XYZ file of C-alpha atoms in Angstrom:
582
model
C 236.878 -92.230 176.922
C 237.090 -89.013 175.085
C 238.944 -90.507 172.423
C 238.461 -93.919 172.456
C 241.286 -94.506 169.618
C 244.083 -92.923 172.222
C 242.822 -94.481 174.808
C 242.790 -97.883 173.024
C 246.587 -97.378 171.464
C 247.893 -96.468 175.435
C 246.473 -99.696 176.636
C 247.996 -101.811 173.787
C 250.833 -99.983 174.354
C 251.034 -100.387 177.735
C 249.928 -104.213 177.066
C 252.415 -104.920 174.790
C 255.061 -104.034 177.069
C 253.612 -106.054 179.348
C 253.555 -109.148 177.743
C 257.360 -108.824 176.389
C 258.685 -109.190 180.283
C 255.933 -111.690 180.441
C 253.600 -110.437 182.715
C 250.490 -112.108 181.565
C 248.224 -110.754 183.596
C 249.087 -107.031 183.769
C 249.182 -107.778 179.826
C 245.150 -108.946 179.602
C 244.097 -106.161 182.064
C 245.312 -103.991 179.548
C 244.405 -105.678 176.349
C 240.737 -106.296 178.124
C 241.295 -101.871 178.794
C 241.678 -101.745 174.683
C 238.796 -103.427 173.645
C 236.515 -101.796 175.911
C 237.387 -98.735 174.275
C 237.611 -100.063 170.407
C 236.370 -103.299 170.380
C 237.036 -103.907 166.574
C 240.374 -102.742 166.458
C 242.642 -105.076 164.358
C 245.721 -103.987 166.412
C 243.974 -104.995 169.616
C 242.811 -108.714 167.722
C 246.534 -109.125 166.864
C 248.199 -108.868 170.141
C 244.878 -110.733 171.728
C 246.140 -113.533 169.296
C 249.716 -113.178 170.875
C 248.725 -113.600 173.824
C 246.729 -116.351 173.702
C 249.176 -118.176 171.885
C 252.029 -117.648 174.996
C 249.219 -118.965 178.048
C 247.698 -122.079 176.729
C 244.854 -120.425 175.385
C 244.262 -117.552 177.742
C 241.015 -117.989 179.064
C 242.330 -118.329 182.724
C 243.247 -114.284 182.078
C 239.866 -113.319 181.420
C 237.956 -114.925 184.395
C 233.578 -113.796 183.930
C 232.549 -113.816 187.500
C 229.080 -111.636 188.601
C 230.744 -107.882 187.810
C 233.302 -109.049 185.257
C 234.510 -105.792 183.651
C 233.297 -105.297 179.752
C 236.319 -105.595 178.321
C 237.032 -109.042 179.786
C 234.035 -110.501 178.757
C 234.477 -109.681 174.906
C 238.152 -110.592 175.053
C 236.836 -114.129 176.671
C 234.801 -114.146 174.163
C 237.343 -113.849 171.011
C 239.353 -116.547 172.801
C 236.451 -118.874 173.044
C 236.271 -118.305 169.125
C 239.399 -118.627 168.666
C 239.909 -122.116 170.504
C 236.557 -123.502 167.896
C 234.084 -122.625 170.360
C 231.793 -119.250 168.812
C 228.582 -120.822 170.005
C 229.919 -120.366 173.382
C 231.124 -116.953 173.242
C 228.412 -115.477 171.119
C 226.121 -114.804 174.507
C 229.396 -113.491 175.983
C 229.131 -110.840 173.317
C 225.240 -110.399 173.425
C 225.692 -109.648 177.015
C 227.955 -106.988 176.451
C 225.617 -105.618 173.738
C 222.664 -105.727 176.006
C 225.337 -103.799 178.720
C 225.892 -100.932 176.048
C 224.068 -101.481 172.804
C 225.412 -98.661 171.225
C 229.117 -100.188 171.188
C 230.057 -102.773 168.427
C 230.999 -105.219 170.192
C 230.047 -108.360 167.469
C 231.195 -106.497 164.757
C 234.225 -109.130 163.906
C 234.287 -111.628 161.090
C 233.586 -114.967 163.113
C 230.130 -113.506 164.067
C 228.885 -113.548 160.795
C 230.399 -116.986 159.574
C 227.245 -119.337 158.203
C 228.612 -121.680 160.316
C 227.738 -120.332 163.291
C 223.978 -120.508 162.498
C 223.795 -123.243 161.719
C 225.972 -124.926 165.150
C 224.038 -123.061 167.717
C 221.364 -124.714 169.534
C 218.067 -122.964 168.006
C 216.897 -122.860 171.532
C 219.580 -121.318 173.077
C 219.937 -118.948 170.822
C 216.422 -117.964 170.707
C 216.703 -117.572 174.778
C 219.872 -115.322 173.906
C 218.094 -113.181 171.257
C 215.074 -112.464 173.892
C 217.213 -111.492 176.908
C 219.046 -108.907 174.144
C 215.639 -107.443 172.783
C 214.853 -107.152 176.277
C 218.059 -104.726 176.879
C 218.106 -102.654 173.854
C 214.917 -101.429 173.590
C 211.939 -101.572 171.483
C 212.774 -99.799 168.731
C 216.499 -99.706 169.654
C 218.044 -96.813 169.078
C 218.765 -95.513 165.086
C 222.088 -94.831 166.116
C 223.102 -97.979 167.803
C 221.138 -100.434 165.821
C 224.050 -101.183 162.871
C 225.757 -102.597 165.912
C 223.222 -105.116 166.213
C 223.034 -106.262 162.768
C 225.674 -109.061 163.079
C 223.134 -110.748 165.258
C 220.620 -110.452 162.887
C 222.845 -112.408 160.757
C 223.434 -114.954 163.022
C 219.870 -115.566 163.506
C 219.179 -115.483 159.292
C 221.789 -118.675 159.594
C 220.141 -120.175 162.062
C 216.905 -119.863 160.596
C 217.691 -121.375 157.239
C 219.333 -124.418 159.021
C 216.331 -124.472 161.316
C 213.290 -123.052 159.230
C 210.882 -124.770 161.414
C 211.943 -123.279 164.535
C 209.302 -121.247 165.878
C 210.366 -119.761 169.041
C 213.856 -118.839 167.256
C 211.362 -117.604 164.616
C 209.296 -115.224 166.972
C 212.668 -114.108 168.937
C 214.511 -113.485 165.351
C 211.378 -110.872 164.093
C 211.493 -109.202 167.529
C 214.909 -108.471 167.048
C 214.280 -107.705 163.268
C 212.018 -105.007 164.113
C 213.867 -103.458 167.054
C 216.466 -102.372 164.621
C 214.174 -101.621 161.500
C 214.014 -104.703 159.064
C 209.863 -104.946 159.356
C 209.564 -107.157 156.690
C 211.833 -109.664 157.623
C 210.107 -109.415 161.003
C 206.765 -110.420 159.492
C 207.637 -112.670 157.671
C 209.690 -114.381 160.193
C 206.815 -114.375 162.602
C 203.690 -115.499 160.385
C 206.293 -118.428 159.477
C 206.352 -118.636 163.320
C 202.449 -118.781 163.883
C 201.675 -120.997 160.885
C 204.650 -123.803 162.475
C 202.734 -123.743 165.966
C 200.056 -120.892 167.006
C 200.199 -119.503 170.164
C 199.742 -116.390 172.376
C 203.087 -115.831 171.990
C 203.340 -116.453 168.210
C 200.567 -113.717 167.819
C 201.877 -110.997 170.030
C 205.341 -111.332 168.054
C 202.935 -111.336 164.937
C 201.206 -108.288 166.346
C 204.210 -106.557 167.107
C 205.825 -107.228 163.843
C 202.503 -105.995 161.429
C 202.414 -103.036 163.670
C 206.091 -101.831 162.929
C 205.124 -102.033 159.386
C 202.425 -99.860 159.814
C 199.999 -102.444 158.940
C 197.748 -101.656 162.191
C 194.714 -103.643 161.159
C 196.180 -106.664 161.139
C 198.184 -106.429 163.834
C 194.905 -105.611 165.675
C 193.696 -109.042 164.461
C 196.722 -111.069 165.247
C 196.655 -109.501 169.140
C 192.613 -110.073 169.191
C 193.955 -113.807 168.319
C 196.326 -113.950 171.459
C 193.643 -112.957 173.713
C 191.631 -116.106 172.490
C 194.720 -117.914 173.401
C 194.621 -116.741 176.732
C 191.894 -114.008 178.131
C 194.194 -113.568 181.303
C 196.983 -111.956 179.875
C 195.891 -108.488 180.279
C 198.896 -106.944 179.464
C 197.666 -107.700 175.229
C 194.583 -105.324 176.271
C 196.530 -103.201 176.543
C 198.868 -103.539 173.445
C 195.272 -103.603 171.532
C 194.347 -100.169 173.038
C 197.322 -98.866 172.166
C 197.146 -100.347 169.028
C 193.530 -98.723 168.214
C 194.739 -95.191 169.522
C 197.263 -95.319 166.952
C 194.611 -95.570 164.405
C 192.425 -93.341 166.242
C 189.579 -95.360 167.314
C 190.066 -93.666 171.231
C 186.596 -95.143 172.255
C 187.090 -98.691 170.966
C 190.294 -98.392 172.926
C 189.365 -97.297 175.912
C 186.902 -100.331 175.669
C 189.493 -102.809 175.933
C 191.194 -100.946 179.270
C 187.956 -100.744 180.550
C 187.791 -104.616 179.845
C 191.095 -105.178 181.820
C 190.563 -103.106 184.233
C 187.316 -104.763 185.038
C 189.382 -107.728 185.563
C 191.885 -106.317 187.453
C 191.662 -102.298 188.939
C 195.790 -102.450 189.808
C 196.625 -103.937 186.271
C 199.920 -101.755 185.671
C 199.993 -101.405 181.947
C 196.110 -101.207 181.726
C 196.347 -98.147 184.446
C 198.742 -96.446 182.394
C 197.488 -96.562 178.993
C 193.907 -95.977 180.116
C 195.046 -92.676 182.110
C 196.819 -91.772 179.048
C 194.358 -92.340 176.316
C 191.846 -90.370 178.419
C 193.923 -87.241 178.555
C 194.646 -87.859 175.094
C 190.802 -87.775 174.619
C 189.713 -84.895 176.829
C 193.111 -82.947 177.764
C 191.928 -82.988 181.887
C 194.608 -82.910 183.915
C 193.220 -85.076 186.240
C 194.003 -88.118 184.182
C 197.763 -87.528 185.296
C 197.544 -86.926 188.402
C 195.590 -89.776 188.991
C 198.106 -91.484 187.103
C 201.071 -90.006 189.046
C 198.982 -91.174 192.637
C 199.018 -94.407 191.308
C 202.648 -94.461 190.199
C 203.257 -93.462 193.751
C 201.518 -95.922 195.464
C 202.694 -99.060 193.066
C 206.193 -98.549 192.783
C 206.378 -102.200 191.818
C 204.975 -102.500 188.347
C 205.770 -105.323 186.407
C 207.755 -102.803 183.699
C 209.071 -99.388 183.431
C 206.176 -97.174 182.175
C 206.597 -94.117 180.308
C 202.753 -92.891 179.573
C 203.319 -89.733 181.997
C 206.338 -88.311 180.779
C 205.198 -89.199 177.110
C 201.847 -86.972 178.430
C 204.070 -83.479 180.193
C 206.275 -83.916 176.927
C 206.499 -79.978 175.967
C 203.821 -79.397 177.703
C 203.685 -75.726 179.537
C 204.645 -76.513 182.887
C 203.845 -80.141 183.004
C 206.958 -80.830 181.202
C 209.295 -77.313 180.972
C 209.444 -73.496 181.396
C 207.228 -71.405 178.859
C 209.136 -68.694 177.456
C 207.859 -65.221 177.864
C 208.533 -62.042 176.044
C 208.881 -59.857 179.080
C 208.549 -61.771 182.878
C 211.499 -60.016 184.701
C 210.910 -59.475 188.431
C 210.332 -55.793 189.056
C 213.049 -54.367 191.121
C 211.184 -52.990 193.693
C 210.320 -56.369 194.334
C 209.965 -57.002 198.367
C 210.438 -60.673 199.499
C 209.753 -62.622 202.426
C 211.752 -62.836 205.211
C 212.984 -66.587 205.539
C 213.388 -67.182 209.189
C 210.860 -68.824 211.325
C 208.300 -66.071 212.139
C 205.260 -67.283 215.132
C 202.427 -69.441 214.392
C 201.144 -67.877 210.993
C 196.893 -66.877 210.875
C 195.260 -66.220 207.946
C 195.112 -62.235 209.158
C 198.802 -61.567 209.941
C 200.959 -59.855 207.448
C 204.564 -61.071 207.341
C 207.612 -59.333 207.422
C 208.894 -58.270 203.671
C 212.173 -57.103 203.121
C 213.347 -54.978 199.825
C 214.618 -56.983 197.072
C 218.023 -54.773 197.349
C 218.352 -55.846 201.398
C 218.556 -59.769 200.167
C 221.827 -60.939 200.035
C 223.484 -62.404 197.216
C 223.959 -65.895 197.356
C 227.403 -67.867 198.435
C 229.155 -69.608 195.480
C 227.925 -73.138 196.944
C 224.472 -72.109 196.989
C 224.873 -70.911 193.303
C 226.728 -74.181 192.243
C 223.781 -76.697 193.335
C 221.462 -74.616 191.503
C 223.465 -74.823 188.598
C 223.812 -78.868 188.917
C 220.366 -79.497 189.097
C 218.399 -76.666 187.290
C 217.439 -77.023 183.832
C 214.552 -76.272 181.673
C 212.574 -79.399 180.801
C 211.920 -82.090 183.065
C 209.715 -85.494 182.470
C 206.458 -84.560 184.870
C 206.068 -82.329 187.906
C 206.877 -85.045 190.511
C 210.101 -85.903 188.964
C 210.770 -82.139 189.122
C 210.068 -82.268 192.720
C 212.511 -85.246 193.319
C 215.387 -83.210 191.124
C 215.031 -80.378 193.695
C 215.707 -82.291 197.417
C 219.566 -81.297 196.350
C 218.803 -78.163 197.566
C 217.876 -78.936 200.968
C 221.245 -77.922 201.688
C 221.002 -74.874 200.354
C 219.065 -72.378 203.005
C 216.109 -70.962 202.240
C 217.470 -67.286 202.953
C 220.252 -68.171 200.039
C 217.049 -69.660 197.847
C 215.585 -66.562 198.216
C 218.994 -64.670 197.480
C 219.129 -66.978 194.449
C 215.679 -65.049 193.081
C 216.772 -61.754 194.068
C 220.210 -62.344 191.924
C 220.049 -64.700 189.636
C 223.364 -66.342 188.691
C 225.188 -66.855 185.017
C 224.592 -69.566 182.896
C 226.666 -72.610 183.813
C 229.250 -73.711 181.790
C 227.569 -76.677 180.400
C 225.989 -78.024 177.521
C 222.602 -76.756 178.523
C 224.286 -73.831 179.320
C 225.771 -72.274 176.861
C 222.766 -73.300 174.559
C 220.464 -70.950 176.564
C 223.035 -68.332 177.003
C 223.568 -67.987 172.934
C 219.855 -68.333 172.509
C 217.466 -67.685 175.073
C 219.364 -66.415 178.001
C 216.012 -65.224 180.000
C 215.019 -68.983 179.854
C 217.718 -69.470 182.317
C 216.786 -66.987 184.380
C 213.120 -68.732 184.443
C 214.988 -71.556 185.237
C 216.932 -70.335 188.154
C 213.363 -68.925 189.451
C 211.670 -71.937 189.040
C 214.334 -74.167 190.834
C 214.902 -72.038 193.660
C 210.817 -72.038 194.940
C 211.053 -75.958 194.163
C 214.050 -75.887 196.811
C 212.181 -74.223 199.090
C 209.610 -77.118 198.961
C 212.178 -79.145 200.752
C 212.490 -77.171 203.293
C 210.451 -77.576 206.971
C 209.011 -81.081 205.494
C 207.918 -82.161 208.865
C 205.758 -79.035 209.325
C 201.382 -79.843 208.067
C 201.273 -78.155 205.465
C 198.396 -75.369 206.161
C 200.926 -73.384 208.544
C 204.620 -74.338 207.550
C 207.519 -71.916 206.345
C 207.416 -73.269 202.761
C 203.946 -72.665 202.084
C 204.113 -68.980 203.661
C 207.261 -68.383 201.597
C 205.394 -69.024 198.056
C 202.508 -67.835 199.020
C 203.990 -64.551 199.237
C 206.767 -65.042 196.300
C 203.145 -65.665 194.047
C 201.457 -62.851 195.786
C 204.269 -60.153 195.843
C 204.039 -58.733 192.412
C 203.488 -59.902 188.438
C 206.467 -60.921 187.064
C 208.228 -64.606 186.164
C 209.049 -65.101 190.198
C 204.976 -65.481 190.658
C 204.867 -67.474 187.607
C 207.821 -69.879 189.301
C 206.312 -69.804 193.109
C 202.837 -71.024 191.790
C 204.500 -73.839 189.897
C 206.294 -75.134 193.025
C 202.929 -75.330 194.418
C 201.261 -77.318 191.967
C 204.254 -79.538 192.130
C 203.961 -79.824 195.979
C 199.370 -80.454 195.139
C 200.858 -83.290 192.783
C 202.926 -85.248 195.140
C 200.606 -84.564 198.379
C 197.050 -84.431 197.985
C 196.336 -83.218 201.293
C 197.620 -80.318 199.991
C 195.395 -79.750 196.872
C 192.483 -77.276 197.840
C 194.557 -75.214 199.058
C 196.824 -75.014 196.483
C 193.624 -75.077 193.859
C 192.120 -72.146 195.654
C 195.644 -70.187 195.934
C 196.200 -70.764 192.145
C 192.092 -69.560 191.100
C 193.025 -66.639 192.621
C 195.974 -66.043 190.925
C 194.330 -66.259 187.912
C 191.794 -64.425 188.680
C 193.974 -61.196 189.985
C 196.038 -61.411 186.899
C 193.169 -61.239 184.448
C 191.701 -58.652 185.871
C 194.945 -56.899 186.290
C 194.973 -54.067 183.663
C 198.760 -53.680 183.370
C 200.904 -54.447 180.055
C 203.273 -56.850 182.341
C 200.270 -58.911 183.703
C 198.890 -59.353 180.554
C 202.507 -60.939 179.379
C 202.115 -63.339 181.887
C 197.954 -64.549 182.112
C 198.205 -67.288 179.600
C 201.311 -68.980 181.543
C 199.152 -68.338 184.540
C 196.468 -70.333 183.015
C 198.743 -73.065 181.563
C 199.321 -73.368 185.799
C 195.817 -73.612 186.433
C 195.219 -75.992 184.135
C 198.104 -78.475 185.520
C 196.587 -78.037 189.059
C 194.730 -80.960 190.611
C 191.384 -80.108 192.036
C 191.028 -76.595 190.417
C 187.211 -75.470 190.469
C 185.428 -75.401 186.923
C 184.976 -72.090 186.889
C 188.540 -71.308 187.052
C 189.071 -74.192 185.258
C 186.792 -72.371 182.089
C 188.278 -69.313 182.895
C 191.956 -70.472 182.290
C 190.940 -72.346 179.381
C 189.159 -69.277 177.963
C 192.858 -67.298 178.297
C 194.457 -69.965 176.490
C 192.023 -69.794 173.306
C 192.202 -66.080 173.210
C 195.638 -66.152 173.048
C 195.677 -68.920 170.487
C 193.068 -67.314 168.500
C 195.326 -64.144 168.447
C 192.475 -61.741 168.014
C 191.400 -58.898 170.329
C 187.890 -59.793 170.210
C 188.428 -63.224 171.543
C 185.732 -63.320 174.837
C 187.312 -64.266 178.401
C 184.587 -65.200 180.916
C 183.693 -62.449 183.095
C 185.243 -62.794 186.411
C 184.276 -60.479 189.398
C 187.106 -58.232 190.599
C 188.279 -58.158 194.414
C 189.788 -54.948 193.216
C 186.843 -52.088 192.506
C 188.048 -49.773 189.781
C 190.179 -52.550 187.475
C 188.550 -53.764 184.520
C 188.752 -56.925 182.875
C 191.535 -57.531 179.947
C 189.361 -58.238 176.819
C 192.880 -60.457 175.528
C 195.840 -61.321 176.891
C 198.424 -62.263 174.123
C 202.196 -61.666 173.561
C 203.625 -65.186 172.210
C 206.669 -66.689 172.979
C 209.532 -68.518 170.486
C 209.660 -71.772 169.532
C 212.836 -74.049 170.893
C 213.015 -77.423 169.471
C 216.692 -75.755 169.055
C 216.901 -76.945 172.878
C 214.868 -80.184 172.773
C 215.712 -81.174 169.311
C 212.137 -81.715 168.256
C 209.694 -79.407 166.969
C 207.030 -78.009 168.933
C 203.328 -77.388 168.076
C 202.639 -75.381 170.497
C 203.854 -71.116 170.330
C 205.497 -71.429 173.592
């Protein structure tokens, strides 16, 4: 599949030989092989022709059964055609679209014949069109949606031989606006609405005026489908959504509040109302509370993507901060990663010299390479990415942080090495204390290895390895409450110590500390102020900027008046463009 046009010309190759010592079958495997790969090809067409022509038709060769291959159902479907049948191999083709939308699978001339249009049943067809908006997305992608415009085409033939239509009129503008036309997919719709109102009608109406960036009336047309039925509370939720866009957070929030009311588990209502809050008030307790629920309700009625959408280049919620100087010091000392005796608040564990860890094997390195990387969608879907390394040891983890591997050679890879090579060595920190989390599950929490390991890794200098231990613990207060006063009161501290820290390195590092504390659950408000208080000095970028006093465990050390040093931007990596300096 690297090059689909070689790939394509062996399999008609190998197809055509086929069919000249009349091996039919071996001949369609092939052919069905070509048009996977380049399903427009005229070659492939020619030879399909060919074939048909030699086994009464050919359809027996391309059997659809539950896991028919790709290939076989489009070919089925350009016999179908062929033998005066499109209306019946048109879903054969929107099926394959809905299996890869991106591939142009009805791009062929008997698609876009008036005819067809106007021969389909209107009700079949809208049926079709809904099960392929269903599959592609909402919008669908820019790059795959001129693949889709041949059955926009059908559906403009169909709705000029059926202009009443107005279920093929609602399913034609939600396809419409999935790949861009939102004019045709208004109009289609209010033609829909004024044939026969309904719930429906309006939310396709809704949908349709809110593509064109028409917001208040879309607001009015979903306002109408709750009169039509005050039980679907799923349109509460498109009209908060609908109202955030424009703004109007409170009025929004009004309407979750209204369906949650109705229902507390409401799946879409949760979502958007945990979202919209954070969106209002930037508390970090919105997501977490939204994450808890995700956890507990794996079932929702619809993939929901309000907490990734939140940790979105967000500091730790959603990748590794840059910094301008976070390297471990070499003098270092880590923990030794063998069992040690029932730990007590009062007994110091054994340290060895960053020198005396050994270097990791080559396996150890090459599962940290598959599954490191420097953004992820939210902290508990970093914390699922990491159980691959609960085959690495925790000894080797630890060698991992004490030696820090190359780049890999991947895509990712050689991106940070040609332009922010210390990311990945953030990123090999970072992945390696998330391992450790893995390790010792069984073990409460309060006294197990991994907790004693990143306690120390956070508490054992200044430096990007404390930055990545204290993330692995927020991660591990995300996914198991039990766990988050401790973790709250292990992070304050943290903070605390490296604010009133009056070293050069520390000060690199205090406003990634308090991008931490702000992503832990349960953190006090006074730490809460303080780490808020770092993060507007630094974005104020002026010495004066005031930092909440905070008293010192440490006599002698005074407090940093401002903590800055920024870091680079790198929508190079994510291909968007950040706001924030880091």
């Amino acid at each position: 599949m690297e090059d689909p046009r070689l790939s394509a010309d062996h399999d008609l190759e190998q197809a055509r030989a086929a069919l000249d010592r009349g091996e039919m079958h071996h001949a369609a495997d092939h052919l069905a092989g070509a048009i996977a790969h380049a399903p427009t090809l005229p070659e492939t067409h020619e030879l399909l022709s060919r074939l048909a022509a030699r086994a009464d038709g050919g359809l027996e060769l391309f059997p659809v059964g539950q896991h028919a291959f790709v290939g076989t159902v489009v070919a089925r479907a350009h016999l179908l055609a062929a033998a005066g049948r499109p209306e019946d191999g048109l879903p054969l083709l929107a099926a394959a679209s809905g299996h890869t939308p991106g591939m142009d699978w009805a791009g062929v001339p008997w698609v876009s014949e008036p005819s067809l249009g106007a021969r389909m049943d209107p009700d079949m067809l809208a049926r079709m069109v809904m099960r392929l908006c269903t599959a592609i997305g909402d919008p669908a992608p820019e790059a795959g949606r001129e693949a889709l415009q041949p059955y926009l085409t059908v559906v403009r033939h169909a709705v000029a031989a059926h202009p009443a239509h107005h279920l093929l009129l609602g399913a034609g503008s939600a396809l419409a606006r999935r790949v861009g036309d939102a004019a045709i997919a208004v109009d289609w719709a209010t033609r829909g609405v004024r044939v026969r109102p309904s719930k429906l009608g309006e939310i396709w109406l809704g949908y349709a005026y809110r593509s064109a960036g028409r917001l208040p009336e879309a607001l009015d047309a979903l306002r109408r489908a709750v009169t039509h039925d005050p039980d679907d509370l799923s349109v509460y939720a498109d009209i908060a959504g609908t109202l955030a866009a424009q703004g109007l957070l409170d009025e929004a929030l009004e309407w979750i509040d209204r369906a949650l009311a109705r229902d507390p588990d409401f799946d879409c209502a949760v979502h958007t109302g945990h979202r919209l809050r954070f969106r209002s008030d930037g508390d970090v307790e919105h997501l977490v509370r939204l994450a808890d629920f995700q956890r507990y309700h794996p079932d929702d009625t619809h993939e929901h993507t309000d907490l990734a959408e939140c940790c979105q280049d967000v500091p730790w919620l959603g990748r590794v901060p840059s910094a301008p100087d976070a390297s471990p010091d070499p003098r270092r000392r880590f923990p030794v990663a063998s069992r040690p005796p029932a730990p007590r608040p009062s007994v110091a564990y054994p340290t060895v010299a960053r020198a005396a860890v050994a270097r990791p094997s080559a396996a150890a390195v090459q599962r940290l390479q598959r599954v490191a990387h420097p953004v992820w969608p939210h902290p508990p879907a970093a914390y699922d990415a990491a159980v691959g390394l609960l085959l690495v040891e925790p000894q080797e983890l630890l060698g991992l942080l004490a030696h820090p591997p190359a780049t890999p050679d991947t895509e990712v890879g050689r991106a940070l090495a040609a332009h922010d090579p210390a990311r990945w060595t953030r990123c090999v920190y970072v992945w390696a204390c998330l391992g450790l989390l893995h390790h010792g599950a069984d073990e409460p929490w309060s006294g197990s290895r991994r907790r004693r390991l990143l306690v120390e890794l956070a508490a054992g200098g200044t430096d990007a390895i404390t930055e990545a231990a204290l993330f692995a613990l927020v991660t591990y207060a995300w996914v198991e409450p039990a766990a988050r006063a401790d973790v709250a009161d292990v992070v304050a501290r943290a903070l605390a110590d490296v604010v009133t820290t009056a070293s050069a390195q520390s000060a690199d590092i205090a406003w990634s500390v308090a991008q931490l504390a702000l992503a832990t659950p349960g953190l006090a408000p006074q730490a809460r102020e303080l780490a808020a208080a770092v993060i507007r000095a630094d974005e104020e970028g002026s010495t004066t900027a005031t930092i909440p006093r905070q008293r010192s465990r440490r006599p002698g050390r005074r407090l940093l008046p401002h903590p800055l040093l920024g870091g680079r931007l790198w929508g190079w990596l994510t291909g968007r463009v950040t706001r924030s300096r880091r």
